[in-house]
Tab-separated table of C-alpha atoms and ligand atoms in Angstrom:
chain	number	residue	atom	x	y	z
A	1	UNK	CA	-40.155	-33.467	-8.533
A	2	UNK	CA	-43.409	-31.528	-8.605
A	3	UNK	CA	-44.089	-32.831	-12.149
A	4	UNK	CA	-43.864	-36.375	-10.809
A	5	UNK	CA	-46.467	-35.819	-8.123
A	6	UNK	CA	-48.902	-33.925	-10.341
A	7	UNK	CA	-49.986	-36.625	-12.759
A	8	UNK	CA	-51.633	-35.768	-16.033
A	9	UNK	CA	-55.368	-36.299	-16.180
A	10	UNK	CA	-57.778	-37.190	-18.941
A	11	UNK	CA	-60.724	-34.874	-19.449
A	12	UNK	CA	-63.749	-37.038	-20.286
A	13	UNK	CA	-66.866	-35.684	-21.985
A	14	UNK	CA	-70.156	-37.584	-22.275
A	15	UNK	CA	-73.180	-36.150	-24.100
A	16	UNK	CA	-74.548	-39.165	-25.966
A	17	UNK	CA	-78.091	-39.032	-24.604
A	18	UNK	CA	-79.617	-36.936	-21.836
A	19	UNK	CA	-76.835	-36.593	-19.251
A	20	UNK	CA	-74.162	-33.935	-19.683
A	21	UNK	CA	-71.117	-35.189	-17.854
A	22	UNK	CA	-67.492	-34.150	-17.487
A	23	UNK	CA	-64.823	-35.991	-15.497
A	24	UNK	CA	-61.122	-35.962	-14.692
A	25	UNK	CA	-59.599	-39.421	-14.438
A	26	UNK	CA	-56.028	-40.692	-14.221
A	27	UNK	CA	-54.491	-43.659	-16.060
A	28	UNK	CA	-55.262	-46.031	-13.184
A	29	UNK	CA	-58.968	-45.316	-13.175
A	30	UNK	CA	-58.863	-43.032	-10.138
A	31	UNK	CA	-61.572	-40.441	-10.606
A	32	UNK	CA	-60.454	-36.973	-9.526
A	33	UNK	CA	-63.889	-35.508	-10.026
A	34	UNK	CA	-67.084	-35.813	-12.009
A	35	UNK	CA	-69.526	-33.013	-12.821
A	36	UNK	CA	-73.023	-33.747	-14.097
A	37	UNK	CA	-76.067	-31.899	-15.391
A	38	UNK	CA	-79.082	-34.146	-15.792
A	39	UNK	CA	-81.981	-33.271	-18.081
A	40	UNK	CA	-84.845	-35.100	-16.403
A	41	UNK	CA	-86.768	-31.899	-15.607
A	42	UNK	CA	-86.538	-30.744	-19.226
A	43	UNK	CA	-87.773	-34.004	-20.750
A	44	UNK	CA	-90.349	-35.014	-18.125
A	45	UNK	CA	-93.252	-32.998	-19.652
A	46	UNK	CA	-92.766	-35.050	-22.848
A	47	UNK	CA	-92.529	-38.455	-21.132
A	48	UNK	CA	-89.213	-39.282	-22.793
A	49	UNK	CA	-86.040	-37.802	-24.253
A	50	UNK	CA	-86.669	-35.180	-26.962
A	51	UNK	CA	-83.509	-35.188	-29.129
A	52	UNK	CA	-83.550	-31.492	-30.117
A	53	UNK	CA	-84.078	-30.446	-26.516
A	54	UNK	CA	-81.293	-32.780	-25.377
A	55	UNK	CA	-78.771	-31.127	-27.747
A	56	UNK	CA	-79.796	-27.643	-26.625
A	57	UNK	CA	-79.478	-28.547	-22.952
A	58	UNK	CA	-76.064	-30.139	-23.593
A	59	UNK	CA	-74.808	-26.994	-25.322
A	60	UNK	CA	-75.923	-24.864	-22.385
A	61	UNK	CA	-74.479	-27.147	-19.701
A	62	UNK	CA	-71.238	-28.481	-21.153
A	63	UNK	CA	-68.786	-25.550	-21.067
A	64	UNK	CA	-69.726	-24.444	-17.525
A	65	UNK	CA	-69.120	-28.048	-16.352
A	66	UNK	CA	-65.734	-28.140	-18.112
A	67	UNK	CA	-64.814	-24.801	-16.496
A	68	UNK	CA	-65.717	-26.229	-13.082
A	69	UNK	CA	-63.639	-29.341	-13.712
A	70	UNK	CA	-60.568	-27.448	-14.887
A	71	UNK	CA	-60.707	-24.922	-12.072
A	72	UNK	CA	-60.897	-27.754	-9.531
A	73	UNK	CA	-57.320	-28.879	-10.219
A	74	UNK	CA	-54.115	-27.093	-9.400
A	75	UNK	CA	-52.489	-26.058	-12.645
A	76	UNK	CA	-55.757	-25.972	-14.619
A	77	UNK	CA	-55.378	-26.922	-18.262
A	78	UNK	CA	-51.676	-27.723	-17.806
A	79	UNK	CA	-52.759	-30.825	-15.866
A	80	UNK	CA	-54.723	-32.238	-18.788
A	81	UNK	CA	-52.932	-34.770	-20.996
A	82	UNK	CA	-55.801	-36.029	-23.135
A	83	UNK	CA	-59.382	-35.214	-24.110
A	84	UNK	CA	-61.731	-38.185	-24.522
A	85	UNK	CA	-65.260	-37.734	-25.800
A	86	UNK	CA	-68.070	-40.131	-26.677
A	87	UNK	CA	-68.332	-40.226	-30.452
A	88	UNK	CA	-70.828	-43.110	-30.830
A	89	UNK	CA	-73.462	-44.496	-30.465
A	90	UNK	CA	-76.126	-42.083	-29.305
A	91	UNK	CA	-78.376	-39.229	-30.367
A	92	UNK	CA	-76.568	-37.539	-33.207
A	93	UNK	CA	-77.238	-33.943	-32.110
A	94	UNK	CA	-76.231	-34.717	-28.539
A	95	UNK	CA	-73.024	-36.453	-29.616
A	96	UNK	CA	-72.221	-33.516	-31.870
A	97	UNK	CA	-72.133	-31.095	-28.930
A	98	UNK	CA	-69.523	-33.205	-27.126
A	99	UNK	CA	-67.456	-33.940	-30.229
A	100	UNK	CA	-67.349	-30.346	-31.484
A	101	UNK	CA	-66.458	-29.053	-28.019
A	102	UNK	CA	-63.736	-31.688	-27.585
A	103	UNK	CA	-62.245	-30.917	-31.009
A	104	UNK	CA	-62.230	-27.185	-30.285
A	105	UNK	CA	-60.521	-27.660	-26.911
A	106	UNK	CA	-58.034	-30.092	-28.426
A	107	UNK	CA	-57.087	-27.486	-31.029
A	108	UNK	CA	-57.050	-24.556	-28.608
A	109	UNK	CA	-54.914	-26.229	-25.954
A	110	UNK	CA	-52.908	-28.445	-28.311
A	111	UNK	CA	-54.054	-31.612	-26.575
A	112	UNK	CA	-54.482	-35.074	-28.075
A	113	UNK	CA	-58.040	-36.220	-28.677
A	114	UNK	CA	-59.682	-39.628	-28.682
A	115	UNK	CA	-63.238	-40.528	-29.680
A	116	UNK	CA	-64.714	-43.239	-27.474
A	117	UNK	CA	-67.361	-45.829	-28.168
A	118	UNK	CA	-69.921	-45.341	-25.401
A	119	UNK	CA	-70.271	-49.113	-24.944
A	120	UNK	CA	-66.527	-49.416	-24.293
A	121	UNK	CA	-67.128	-46.859	-21.571
A	122	UNK	CA	-69.723	-49.073	-19.892
A	123	UNK	CA	-67.632	-52.244	-20.346
A	124	UNK	CA	-64.612	-50.665	-18.618
A	125	UNK	CA	-66.619	-48.683	-16.048
A	126	UNK	CA	-65.972	-51.572	-13.642
A	127	UNK	CA	-62.357	-50.387	-13.326
A	128	UNK	CA	-63.312	-46.996	-11.914
A	129	UNK	CA	-62.245	-46.629	-8.304
A	130	UNK	CA	-62.105	-50.455	-8.153
A	131	UNK	CA	-60.408	-53.472	-9.700
A	132	UNK	CA	-61.448	-56.420	-11.837
A	133	UNK	CA	-59.197	-58.978	-13.468
A	134	UNK	CA	-59.305	-60.012	-17.120
A	135	UNK	CA	-60.910	-62.085	-18.521
A	136	UNK	CA	-64.464	-61.308	-17.516
A	137	UNK	CA	-67.940	-61.584	-18.954
A	138	UNK	CA	-69.786	-58.296	-18.960
A	139	UNK	CA	-73.515	-57.738	-19.201
A	140	UNK	CA	-74.145	-54.217	-20.497
A	141	UNK	CA	-77.727	-53.257	-19.722
A	142	UNK	CA	-78.869	-49.730	-20.481
A	143	UNK	CA	-81.645	-47.777	-22.142
A	144	UNK	CA	-80.317	-48.699	-25.580
A	145	UNK	CA	-78.330	-51.901	-25.023
A	146	UNK	CA	-78.606	-55.391	-23.641
A	147	UNK	CA	-75.325	-56.959	-24.677
A	148	UNK	CA	-73.158	-59.751	-23.303
A	149	UNK	CA	-69.411	-59.502	-23.878
A	150	UNK	CA	-66.400	-61.673	-23.237
A	151	UNK	CA	-63.703	-59.162	-22.284
A	152	UNK	CA	-60.152	-60.522	-22.452
A	153	UNK	CA	-58.221	-57.252	-22.412
A	154	UNK	CA	-58.668	-53.571	-23.187
A	155	UNK	CA	-58.376	-54.468	-26.870
A	156	UNK	CA	-59.914	-57.912	-27.041
A	157	UNK	CA	-63.691	-57.813	-26.622
A	158	UNK	CA	-66.054	-60.381	-28.130
A	159	UNK	CA	-69.774	-59.776	-28.402
A	160	UNK	CA	-71.517	-62.979	-27.297
A	161	UNK	CA	-75.084	-61.872	-27.906
A	162	UNK	CA	-77.631	-59.121	-27.554
A	163	UNK	CA	-81.310	-58.297	-27.497
A	164	UNK	CA	-83.344	-58.928	-30.611
A	165	UNK	CA	-85.722	-56.080	-29.849
A	166	UNK	CA	-86.102	-53.863	-26.770
A	167	UNK	CA	-83.227	-53.210	-24.385
A	168	UNK	CA	-83.686	-53.997	-20.687
A	169	UNK	CA	-83.737	-50.294	-19.744
A	170	UNK	CA	-86.234	-49.631	-22.507
A	171	UNK	CA	-88.423	-52.404	-21.044
A	172	UNK	CA	-88.351	-50.642	-17.651
A	173	UNK	CA	-89.102	-47.265	-19.253
A	174	UNK	CA	-91.995	-48.619	-21.342
A	175	UNK	CA	-93.531	-50.340	-18.335
A	176	UNK	CA	-93.354	-47.056	-16.451
A	177	UNK	CA	-95.165	-45.364	-19.342
A	178	UNK	CA	-97.881	-48.042	-19.351
A	179	UNK	CA	-98.616	-47.241	-15.702
A	180	UNK	CA	-97.880	-43.491	-16.117
A	181	UNK	CA	-95.325	-43.712	-13.318
A	182	UNK	CA	-92.893	-41.133	-14.670
A	183	UNK	CA	-89.581	-40.767	-16.477
A	184	UNK	CA	-86.998	-42.305	-16.476
A	185	UNK	CA	-88.859	-45.466	-15.570
A	186	UNK	CA	-86.112	-47.737	-14.217
A	187	UNK	CA	-85.464	-46.030	-10.871
A	188	UNK	CA	-89.210	-45.508	-10.257
A	189	UNK	CA	-90.077	-49.154	-10.988
A	190	UNK	CA	-87.146	-50.235	-8.804
A	191	UNK	CA	-88.517	-48.124	-5.933
A	192	UNK	CA	-92.172	-49.172	-6.036
A	193	UNK	CA	-91.254	-52.835	-6.654
A	194	UNK	CA	-89.690	-52.966	-3.178
A	195	UNK	CA	-93.130	-53.128	-1.564
A	196	UNK	CA	-94.640	-55.447	-4.198
A	197	UNK	CA	-95.057	-59.201	-4.555
A	198	UNK	CA	-92.839	-60.523	-7.361
A	199	UNK	CA	-95.025	-63.622	-7.701
A	200	UNK	CA	-98.318	-61.729	-8.103
A	201	UNK	CA	-98.229	-61.764	-11.918
A	202	UNK	CA	-96.767	-64.459	-14.168
A	203	UNK	CA	-94.983	-62.427	-16.836
A	204	UNK	CA	-93.138	-64.194	-19.683
A	205	UNK	CA	-89.390	-64.864	-19.545
A	206	UNK	CA	-88.655	-64.871	-23.268
A	207	UNK	CA	-85.773	-67.072	-24.475
A	208	UNK	CA	-84.842	-68.041	-20.918
A	209	UNK	CA	-84.469	-71.704	-21.823
A	210	UNK	CA	-82.509	-71.052	-25.020
A	211	UNK	CA	-78.876	-71.779	-24.287
A	212	UNK	CA	-77.675	-68.764	-26.230
A	213	UNK	CA	-76.854	-65.179	-25.382
A	214	UNK	CA	-79.835	-63.536	-27.024
A	215	UNK	CA	-82.578	-61.618	-25.279
A	216	UNK	CA	-86.062	-60.411	-26.145
A	217	UNK	CA	-88.113	-58.030	-24.015
A	218	UNK	CA	-90.851	-56.812	-26.367
A	219	UNK	CA	-93.192	-59.711	-25.453
A	220	UNK	CA	-92.847	-58.856	-21.776
A	221	UNK	CA	-93.862	-55.256	-22.413
A	222	UNK	CA	-96.918	-56.401	-24.448
A	223	UNK	CA	-97.899	-58.855	-21.691
A	224	UNK	CA	-97.752	-56.032	-19.132
A	225	UNK	CA	-99.848	-53.802	-21.350
A	226	UNK	CA	-102.534	-56.511	-21.720
A	227	UNK	CA	-102.534	-57.143	-17.982
A	228	UNK	CA	-102.896	-53.439	-17.174
A	229	UNK	CA	-105.654	-52.961	-19.765
A	230	UNK	CA	-107.656	-55.745	-18.109
A	231	UNK	CA	-107.472	-54.231	-14.613
A	232	UNK	CA	-110.247	-52.133	-13.062
A	233	UNK	CA	-109.336	-48.427	-12.956
A	234	UNK	CA	-108.000	-46.562	-11.113
A	235	UNK	CA	-105.255	-49.072	-10.361
A	236	UNK	CA	-104.399	-49.232	-6.672
A	237	UNK	CA	-100.863	-48.385	-5.566
A	238	UNK	CA	-100.427	-51.869	-4.080
A	239	UNK	CA	-101.385	-53.417	-7.441
A	240	UNK	CA	-98.886	-51.154	-9.206
A	241	UNK	CA	-96.189	-52.348	-6.806
A	242	UNK	CA	-97.111	-56.003	-7.436
A	243	UNK	CA	-97.015	-55.419	-11.185
A	244	UNK	CA	-93.653	-53.649	-10.914
A	245	UNK	CA	-92.120	-56.353	-8.719
A	246	UNK	CA	-93.349	-59.148	-11.020
A	247	UNK	CA	-92.177	-57.325	-14.137
A	248	UNK	CA	-88.767	-56.530	-12.639
A	249	UNK	CA	-88.352	-60.151	-11.532
A	250	UNK	CA	-89.032	-61.370	-15.084
A	251	UNK	CA	-86.279	-59.089	-16.418
A	252	UNK	CA	-83.843	-60.101	-13.661
A	253	UNK	CA	-84.527	-63.827	-14.180
A	254	UNK	CA	-83.584	-63.599	-17.851
A	255	UNK	CA	-80.545	-61.360	-17.326
A	256	UNK	CA	-79.141	-63.538	-14.543
A	257	UNK	CA	-79.779	-66.781	-16.432
A	258	UNK	CA	-77.956	-65.553	-19.545
A	259	UNK	CA	-75.108	-64.180	-17.463
A	260	UNK	CA	-74.779	-67.560	-15.742
A	261	UNK	CA	-74.507	-69.301	-19.104
A	262	UNK	CA	-71.958	-66.854	-20.372
A	263	UNK	CA	-69.831	-67.290	-17.247
A	264	UNK	CA	-70.016	-71.083	-17.504
A	265	UNK	CA	-69.421	-71.274	-21.224
A	266	UNK	CA	-66.477	-68.854	-21.165
A	267	UNK	CA	-65.080	-70.553	-18.067
A	268	UNK	CA	-64.329	-67.280	-16.282
A	269	UNK	CA	-64.287	-66.454	-12.587
A	270	UNK	CA	-64.893	-62.730	-13.065
A	271	UNK	CA	-68.260	-61.293	-14.009
A	272	UNK	CA	-69.438	-57.725	-14.423
A	273	UNK	CA	-72.692	-55.876	-14.926
A	274	UNK	CA	-72.641	-52.310	-16.237
A	275	UNK	CA	-74.962	-49.673	-17.715
A	276	UNK	CA	-77.964	-47.862	-16.261
A	277	UNK	CA	-79.930	-51.003	-15.389
A	278	UNK	CA	-77.019	-52.255	-13.268
A	279	UNK	CA	-78.235	-49.630	-10.771
A	280	UNK	CA	-81.314	-51.834	-10.232
A	281	UNK	CA	-81.351	-52.986	-6.618
A	282	UNK	CA	-82.990	-56.342	-7.328
A	283	UNK	CA	-80.578	-57.158	-10.162
A	284	UNK	CA	-77.617	-56.260	-7.948
A	285	UNK	CA	-78.921	-58.404	-5.080
A	286	UNK	CA	-79.613	-61.379	-7.366
A	287	UNK	CA	-76.170	-61.126	-8.966
A	288	UNK	CA	-74.422	-60.829	-5.594
A	289	UNK	CA	-76.288	-63.856	-4.240
A	290	UNK	CA	-75.297	-65.928	-7.266
A	291	UNK	CA	-71.661	-64.786	-7.291
A	292	UNK	CA	-71.301	-65.557	-3.608
A	293	UNK	CA	-72.799	-69.030	-3.923
A	294	UNK	CA	-70.487	-69.873	-6.859
A	295	UNK	CA	-67.367	-68.192	-5.479
A	296	UNK	CA	-67.175	-65.712	-8.367
A	297	UNK	CA	-65.741	-62.198	-8.393
A	298	UNK	CA	-68.561	-59.850	-9.260
A	299	UNK	CA	-68.000	-56.232	-10.272
A	300	UNK	CA	-70.858	-53.762	-10.571
A	301	UNK	CA	-69.892	-50.087	-10.678
A	302	UNK	CA	-70.969	-47.736	-7.900
A	303	UNK	CA	-74.266	-46.021	-8.792
A	304	UNK	CA	-72.599	-42.867	-10.160
A	305	UNK	CA	-70.773	-44.947	-12.799
A	306	UNK	CA	-73.765	-47.162	-13.753
A	307	UNK	CA	-75.771	-44.591	-15.670
A	308	UNK	CA	-74.133	-42.472	-18.348
A	309	UNK	CA	-71.080	-40.690	-17.005
A	310	UNK	CA	-67.895	-39.082	-18.282
A	311	UNK	CA	-65.539	-40.919	-15.913
A	312	UNK	CA	-66.019	-44.163	-17.844
A	313	UNK	CA	-65.437	-42.307	-21.141
A	314	UNK	CA	-62.207	-40.755	-19.839
A	315	UNK	CA	-60.918	-44.126	-18.639
A	316	UNK	CA	-61.844	-46.022	-21.829
A	317	UNK	CA	-60.300	-43.127	-23.778
A	318	UNK	CA	-56.973	-43.184	-21.959
A	319	UNK	CA	-56.733	-46.968	-22.416
A	320	UNK	CA	-57.395	-46.589	-26.161
A	321	UNK	CA	-54.837	-43.780	-26.332
A	322	UNK	CA	-52.231	-45.952	-24.611
A	323	UNK	CA	-52.817	-48.516	-27.374
A	324	UNK	CA	-51.926	-45.889	-29.966
A	325	UNK	CA	-55.446	-44.906	-30.918
A	326	UNK	CA	-55.839	-41.214	-31.602
A	327	UNK	CA	-58.520	-39.109	-33.242
A	328	UNK	CA	-58.103	-35.831	-35.074
A	329	UNK	CA	-60.219	-32.951	-36.332
A	330	UNK	CA	-62.042	-35.335	-38.695
A	331	UNK	CA	-63.700	-37.078	-35.721
A	332	UNK	CA	-67.407	-37.290	-36.520
A	333	UNK	CA	-70.202	-38.555	-34.286
A	334	UNK	CA	-72.140	-41.615	-35.394
A	335	UNK	CA	-75.532	-42.598	-34.043
A	336	UNK	CA	-74.942	-46.319	-34.463
A	337	UNK	CA	-72.241	-48.724	-33.396
A	338	UNK	CA	-71.830	-51.538	-35.883
A	339	UNK	CA	-69.961	-54.702	-35.013
A	340	UNK	CA	-67.299	-54.032	-37.645
A	341	UNK	CA	-66.526	-50.528	-36.405
A	342	UNK	CA	-66.636	-51.408	-32.712
A	343	UNK	CA	-62.943	-50.767	-32.237
A	344	UNK	CA	-62.638	-47.722	-34.444
A	345	UNK	CA	-62.425	-44.378	-32.689
A	346	UNK	CA	-63.946	-42.277	-35.465
B	401	KG4	O1	-76.632	-46.297	-19.272
B	401	KG4	P1	-77.766	-45.339	-19.247
B	401	KG4	O2	-77.685	-44.166	-18.300
B	401	KG4	O3	-78.039	-44.729	-20.657
B	401	KG4	C1	-77.927	-45.468	-21.846
B	401	KG4	O4	-76.775	-45.680	-22.307
B	401	KG4	O5	-79.011	-45.887	-22.312
B	401	KG4	O6	-79.080	-46.189	-18.934
B	401	KG4	C2	-80.328	-45.573	-18.803
B	401	KG4	C3	-81.348	-46.656	-18.530
B	401	KG4	C4	-82.793	-46.140	-18.520
B	401	KG4	O7	-83.569	-47.000	-19.317
B	401	KG4	C5	-83.178	-46.211	-17.059
B	401	KG4	O8	-84.570	-46.414	-16.865
B	401	KG4	C6	-82.366	-47.393	-16.584
B	401	KG4	O9	-81.117	-47.237	-17.233
B	401	KG4	N1	-82.173	-47.410	-15.128
B	401	KG4	C7	-82.673	-48.370	-14.326
B	401	KG4	C8	-82.347	-47.990	-13.006
B	401	KG4	N2	-81.643	-46.812	-13.050
B	401	KG4	C9	-81.548	-46.478	-14.374
B	401	KG4	N3	-83.353	-49.486	-14.613
B	401	KG4	C10	-83.737	-50.256	-13.582
B	401	KG4	N4	-83.486	-49.950	-12.290
B	401	KG4	C11	-82.800	-48.842	-11.953
B	401	KG4	N5	-82.546	-48.553	-10.679
B	402	ZN	ZN1	-75.035	-45.694	-21.516
């Protein structure tokens, strides 16, 4: 009887970039806990993520987080039924910390292991503590990705299009660097844009009229750089806010337009936005406004599941495991995620 009430949990591990995260999630996507160690303080003096430093900080933070997670549940390790770890794409040294730890724990506790594609994690993050129906179109916008997917099931995902150059998050981060606002740029730009005028500067909306699912943000970044170079120094805070609001609006216009096309073309009623940039308050507001006016079901994860997190890795992992996918001690991290190996766990 007790066995029935104490369901097995998946231990998720995420170390693909600069967030060390561990989570315990059940098969339904209910998150029993998530433990995080961010690295912002470590990387801030360098203005961006330093890969070697990221790996070192992951190796220091990961096991204590796992210990916390395991000791939080009655029964400890006996409650764990699966270990899921991000195995691609990401910084190779960072991924290695998670993969090696997961393999060791799998061997030590005789637990099955599954390597998870980080992008699957973002795509299915909309199931965490909430519900969305298949099929849906999903815009994955993060520091490394700006991808549009048609998601028909946990196994049937079609890439509709992606950025040709910079990712949306990268565009936010680069803009922040141009104005020396700080790192990571997205949340800072989001904050100062709130008091700015989004019409103050006419930034380009690359490819917005092209009825395809491709994006380009490098021209926007160059336009911002030129604009900033031409301004008298020091730049006033109100000008920085106007620049941020105008820049953010240009990104949101393109993202929303492409999402609208994808929704129309795929003929779906369910739409999702995931990844770090889905935490952007303006993007969320614009998407909600659109979904409401069209009678669509919109899913955007709560903030804690937008940026990199282990709960989404655990959930994507358990779904892959239920489909018969399993990794073993040969699981190796890969920095890239090619279209042809999108579904492969290792
Ligand atoms: O998904 P994520 O945590 O890591 C990757 O997989 O890349 O996304 C990180 C990205 C960064 O570029 C960060 O600046 C951006 O998400 N980001 C935001 C916001 N919060 C995080 N961008 C815009 N507005 C935000 N509020
Ligand atoms: Zn991510």
